[in-house]
Short mmCIF file of C-alpha atoms in Angstrom, two decimals:
data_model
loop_
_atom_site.label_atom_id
_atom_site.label_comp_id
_atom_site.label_asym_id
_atom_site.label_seq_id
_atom_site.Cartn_x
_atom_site.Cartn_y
_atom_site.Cartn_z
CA UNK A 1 -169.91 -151.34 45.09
CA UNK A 2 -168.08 -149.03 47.69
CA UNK A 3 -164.81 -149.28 46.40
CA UNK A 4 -163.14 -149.05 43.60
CA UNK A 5 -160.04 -150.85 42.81
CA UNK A 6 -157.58 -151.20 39.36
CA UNK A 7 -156.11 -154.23 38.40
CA UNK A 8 -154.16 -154.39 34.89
CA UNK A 9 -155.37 -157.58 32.78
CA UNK A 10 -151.88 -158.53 32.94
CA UNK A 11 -151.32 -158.16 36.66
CA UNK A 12 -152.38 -160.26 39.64
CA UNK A 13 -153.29 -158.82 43.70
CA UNK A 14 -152.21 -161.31 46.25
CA UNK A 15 -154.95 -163.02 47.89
CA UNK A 16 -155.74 -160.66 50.76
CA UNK A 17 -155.33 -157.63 48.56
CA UNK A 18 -158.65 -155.90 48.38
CA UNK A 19 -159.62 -157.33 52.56
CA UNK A 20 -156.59 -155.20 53.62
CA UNK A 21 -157.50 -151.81 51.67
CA UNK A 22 -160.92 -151.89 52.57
CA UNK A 23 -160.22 -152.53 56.04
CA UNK A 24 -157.88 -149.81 56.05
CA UNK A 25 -160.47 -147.33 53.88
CA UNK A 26 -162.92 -148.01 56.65
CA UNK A 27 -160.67 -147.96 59.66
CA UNK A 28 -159.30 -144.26 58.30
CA UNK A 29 -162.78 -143.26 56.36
CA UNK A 30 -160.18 -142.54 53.44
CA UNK A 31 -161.24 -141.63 50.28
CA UNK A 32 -158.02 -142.83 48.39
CA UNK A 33 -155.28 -145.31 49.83
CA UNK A 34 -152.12 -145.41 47.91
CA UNK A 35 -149.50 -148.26 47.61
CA UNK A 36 -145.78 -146.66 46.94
CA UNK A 37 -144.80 -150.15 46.94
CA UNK A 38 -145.71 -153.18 45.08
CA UNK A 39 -144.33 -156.42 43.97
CA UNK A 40 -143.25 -157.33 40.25
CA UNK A 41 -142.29 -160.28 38.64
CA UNK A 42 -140.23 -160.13 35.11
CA UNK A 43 -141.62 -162.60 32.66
CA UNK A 44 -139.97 -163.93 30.14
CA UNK A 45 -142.94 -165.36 28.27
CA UNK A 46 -142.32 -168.84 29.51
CA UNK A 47 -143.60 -168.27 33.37
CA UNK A 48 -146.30 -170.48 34.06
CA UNK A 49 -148.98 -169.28 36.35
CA UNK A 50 -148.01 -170.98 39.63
CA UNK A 51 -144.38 -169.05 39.01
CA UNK A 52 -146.04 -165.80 38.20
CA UNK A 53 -147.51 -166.17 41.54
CA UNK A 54 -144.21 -167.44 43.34
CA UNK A 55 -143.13 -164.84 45.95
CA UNK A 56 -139.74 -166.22 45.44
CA UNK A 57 -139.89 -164.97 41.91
CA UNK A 58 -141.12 -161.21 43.05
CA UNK A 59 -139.25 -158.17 43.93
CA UNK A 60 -140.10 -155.16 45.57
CA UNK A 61 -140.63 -152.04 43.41
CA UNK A 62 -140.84 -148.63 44.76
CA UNK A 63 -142.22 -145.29 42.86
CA UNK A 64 -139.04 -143.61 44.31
CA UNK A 65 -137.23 -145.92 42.66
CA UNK A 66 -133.62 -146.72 43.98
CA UNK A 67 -133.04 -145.61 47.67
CA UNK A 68 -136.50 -144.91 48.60
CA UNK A 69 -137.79 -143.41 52.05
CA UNK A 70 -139.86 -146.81 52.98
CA UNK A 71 -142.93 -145.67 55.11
CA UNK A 72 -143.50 -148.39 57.82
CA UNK A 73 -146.86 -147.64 59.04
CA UNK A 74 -150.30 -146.25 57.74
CA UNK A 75 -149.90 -142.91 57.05
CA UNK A 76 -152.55 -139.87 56.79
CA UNK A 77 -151.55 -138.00 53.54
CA UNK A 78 -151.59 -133.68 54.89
CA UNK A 79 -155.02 -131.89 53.46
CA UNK A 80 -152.55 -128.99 52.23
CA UNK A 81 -152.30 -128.85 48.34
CA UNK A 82 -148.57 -127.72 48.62
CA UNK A 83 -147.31 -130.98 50.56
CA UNK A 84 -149.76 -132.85 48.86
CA UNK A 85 -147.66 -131.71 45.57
CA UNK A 86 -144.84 -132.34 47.02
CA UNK A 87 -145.79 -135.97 47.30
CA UNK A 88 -146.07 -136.13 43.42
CA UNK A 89 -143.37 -134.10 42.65
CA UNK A 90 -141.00 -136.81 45.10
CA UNK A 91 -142.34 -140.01 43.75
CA UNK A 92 -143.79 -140.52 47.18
CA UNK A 93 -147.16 -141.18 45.98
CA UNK A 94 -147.48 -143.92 43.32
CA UNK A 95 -148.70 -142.25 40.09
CA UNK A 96 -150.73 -145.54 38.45
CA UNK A 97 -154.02 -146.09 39.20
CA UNK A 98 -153.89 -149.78 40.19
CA UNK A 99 -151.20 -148.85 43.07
CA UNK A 100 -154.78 -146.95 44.19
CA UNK A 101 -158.21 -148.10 46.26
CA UNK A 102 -160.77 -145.69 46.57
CA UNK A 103 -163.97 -144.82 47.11
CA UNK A 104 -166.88 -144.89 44.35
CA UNK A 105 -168.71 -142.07 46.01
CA UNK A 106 -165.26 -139.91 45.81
CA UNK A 107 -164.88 -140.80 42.51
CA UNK A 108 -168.28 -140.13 40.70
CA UNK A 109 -168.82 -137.23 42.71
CA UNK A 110 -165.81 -135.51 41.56
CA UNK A 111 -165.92 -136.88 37.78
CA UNK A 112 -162.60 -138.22 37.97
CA UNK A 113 -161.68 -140.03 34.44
CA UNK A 114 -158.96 -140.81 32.44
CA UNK A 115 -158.59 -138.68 29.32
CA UNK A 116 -158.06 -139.75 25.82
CA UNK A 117 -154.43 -140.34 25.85
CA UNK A 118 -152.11 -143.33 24.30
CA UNK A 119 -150.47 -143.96 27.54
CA UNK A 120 -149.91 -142.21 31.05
CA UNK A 121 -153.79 -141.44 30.98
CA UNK A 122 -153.75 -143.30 34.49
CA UNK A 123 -150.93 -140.55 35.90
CA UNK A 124 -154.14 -137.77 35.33
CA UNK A 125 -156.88 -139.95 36.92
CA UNK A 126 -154.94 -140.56 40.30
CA UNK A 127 -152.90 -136.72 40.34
CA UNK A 128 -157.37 -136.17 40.53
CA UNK A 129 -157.26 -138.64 43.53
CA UNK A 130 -154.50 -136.83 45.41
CA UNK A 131 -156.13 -133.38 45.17
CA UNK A 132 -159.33 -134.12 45.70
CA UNK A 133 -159.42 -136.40 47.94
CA UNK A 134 -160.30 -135.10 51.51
CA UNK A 135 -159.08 -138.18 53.64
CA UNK A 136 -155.57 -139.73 51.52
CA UNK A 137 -153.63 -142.50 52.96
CA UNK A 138 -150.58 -143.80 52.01
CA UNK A 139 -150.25 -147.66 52.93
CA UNK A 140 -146.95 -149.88 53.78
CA UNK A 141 -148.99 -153.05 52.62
CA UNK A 142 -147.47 -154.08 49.23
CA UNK A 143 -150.42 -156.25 47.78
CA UNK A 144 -150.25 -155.66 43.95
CA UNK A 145 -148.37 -157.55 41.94
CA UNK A 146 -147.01 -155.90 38.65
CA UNK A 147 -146.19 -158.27 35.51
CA UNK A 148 -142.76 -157.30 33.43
CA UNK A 149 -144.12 -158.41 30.21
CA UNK A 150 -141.38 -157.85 27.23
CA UNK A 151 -144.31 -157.72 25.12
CA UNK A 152 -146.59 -155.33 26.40
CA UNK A 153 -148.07 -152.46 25.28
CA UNK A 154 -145.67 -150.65 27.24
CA UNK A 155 -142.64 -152.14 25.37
CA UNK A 156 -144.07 -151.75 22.14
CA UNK A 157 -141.70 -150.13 19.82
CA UNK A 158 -143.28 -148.53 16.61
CA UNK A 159 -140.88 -147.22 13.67
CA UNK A 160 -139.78 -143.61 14.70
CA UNK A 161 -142.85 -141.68 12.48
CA UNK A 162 -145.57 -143.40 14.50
CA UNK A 163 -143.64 -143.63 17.64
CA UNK A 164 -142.53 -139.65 17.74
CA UNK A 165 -145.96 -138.85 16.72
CA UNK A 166 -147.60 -140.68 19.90
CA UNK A 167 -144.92 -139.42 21.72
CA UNK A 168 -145.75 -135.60 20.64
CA UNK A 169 -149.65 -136.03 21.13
CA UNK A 170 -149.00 -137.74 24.49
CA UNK A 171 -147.17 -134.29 26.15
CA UNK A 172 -150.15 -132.02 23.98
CA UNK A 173 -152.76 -134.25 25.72
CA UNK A 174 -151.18 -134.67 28.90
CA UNK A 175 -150.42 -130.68 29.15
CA UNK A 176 -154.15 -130.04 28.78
CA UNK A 177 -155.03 -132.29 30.92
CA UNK A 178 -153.12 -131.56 33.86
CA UNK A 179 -153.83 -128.04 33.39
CA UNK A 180 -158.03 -128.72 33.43
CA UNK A 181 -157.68 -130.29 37.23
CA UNK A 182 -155.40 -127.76 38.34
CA UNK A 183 -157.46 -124.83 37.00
CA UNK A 184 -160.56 -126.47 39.14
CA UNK A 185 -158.10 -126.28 42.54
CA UNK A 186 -157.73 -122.79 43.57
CA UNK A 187 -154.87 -123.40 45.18
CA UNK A 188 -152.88 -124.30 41.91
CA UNK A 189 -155.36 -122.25 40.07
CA UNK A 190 -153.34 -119.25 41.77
CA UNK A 191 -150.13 -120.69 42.06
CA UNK A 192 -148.89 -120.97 38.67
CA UNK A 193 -145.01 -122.16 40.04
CA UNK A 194 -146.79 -125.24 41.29
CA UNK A 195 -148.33 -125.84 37.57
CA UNK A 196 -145.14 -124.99 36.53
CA UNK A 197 -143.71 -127.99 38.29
CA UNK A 198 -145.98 -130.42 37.77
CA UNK A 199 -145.87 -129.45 33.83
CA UNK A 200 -142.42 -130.24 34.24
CA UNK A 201 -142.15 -133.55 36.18
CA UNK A 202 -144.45 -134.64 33.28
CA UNK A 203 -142.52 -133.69 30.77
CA UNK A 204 -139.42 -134.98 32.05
CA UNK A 205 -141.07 -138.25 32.73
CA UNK A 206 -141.85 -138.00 28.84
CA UNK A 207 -138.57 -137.53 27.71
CA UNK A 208 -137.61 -140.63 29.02
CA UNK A 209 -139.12 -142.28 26.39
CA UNK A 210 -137.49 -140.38 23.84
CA UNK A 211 -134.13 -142.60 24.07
CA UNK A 212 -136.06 -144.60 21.77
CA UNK A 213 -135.52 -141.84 18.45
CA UNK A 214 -131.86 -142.33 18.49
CA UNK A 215 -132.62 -145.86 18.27
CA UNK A 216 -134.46 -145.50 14.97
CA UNK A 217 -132.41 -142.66 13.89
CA UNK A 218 -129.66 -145.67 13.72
CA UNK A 219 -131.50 -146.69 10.81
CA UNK A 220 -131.59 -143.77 8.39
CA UNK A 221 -128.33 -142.70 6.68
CA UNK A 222 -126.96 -139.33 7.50
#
């Protein structure tokens, strides 16, 4: 195809969803259009598919997260590597690949994958899709909707020797990775604050997982 577009197994688009992005990815000849927004829906295990799907049961998330700069129109992403980093360092551009249409072309030409991580692997793949791209828009359409499972992967909780573990590999992996795409961008290839503070917004993202040790450190005596 000439798109493509991620959907998580557990996750539905609304019905118009991929007519709107492509329409857009034509109209702008963009290479990557990003949602900031989407809709979720928390389920408690006992939703039933017509509720999932109940806009009365969705909310509006933002990558911002509370008191977000909404954008209200179509907007072309700058082709300078500093604002675009900017972007990512603000929360301005959604980090997950499934708040992201793009173009196959773009995609295979610049060998964009998604490392060998146990989570966040999606954050690499699309900080790819923000640099690379030569035509970026960010979109006001919010056509994904994200499922709040309490039993996902996501809210899996291992006991704290498997848990720091995947946690530790995670920020090795993620490091490396990161630092592979920006090596390939001159720009950040010679601007090592910039890696600096990307290296940082990942790691701080990381840490907020790590609430979870003093939850198992509860366990062991002192």
């Amino acid at each position: 195809g000439k798109y493509i577009a991620f959907l998580d197994n557990d996750d539905f688009f609304i019905k118009t969803a991929l007519e709107e992005l492509s329409t857009i990815a034509e109209e702008y000849q963009a290479d990557v259009v990003n949602m900031p927004e989407v809709f979720f829906v928390e389920d408690n295990g006992k939703m039933d598919l017509n509720e999932l799907l109940n806009p009365a049961n969705h909310k509006i998330r933002n990558c911002q997260g509370a008191n977000p700069i909404r954008i209200q129109q179509v907007t072309e992403v700058s082709d300078n590597i500093a604002e675009r980093i900017k972007l990512w360092l603000t929360n301005k551009f959604h980090w997950a690949t499934w708040a992201t249409f793009c173009k196959r072309d773009f995609w295979v030409a610049n060998q964009i994958n998604f490392p060998f991580m146990p989570v966040s692997d999606d954050m690499l793949a699309n900080f790819a899709c923000l640099c690379l791209g030569k035509k970026v828009v960010l979109v006001p359409n919010i056509l994904y909707i994200q499922r709040d499972r309490k039993d996902s992967i996501s809210h899996e909780k291992d006991d704290v020797g498997k848990f720091f573990h995947r946690w530790l590999s995670n920020l090795t992996l993620g490091f490396k990775a990161f630092e592979q795409i920006m090596n390939g961008i001159p720009f950040l290839a010679q601007h090592p604050d910039y890696q600096y503070a990307i290296f940082n917004w990942f790691f701080n993202r990381g840490m907020g997982d790590a609430k979870h040790f003093s939850e198992a450190y509860l366990k062991f005596p002192p």
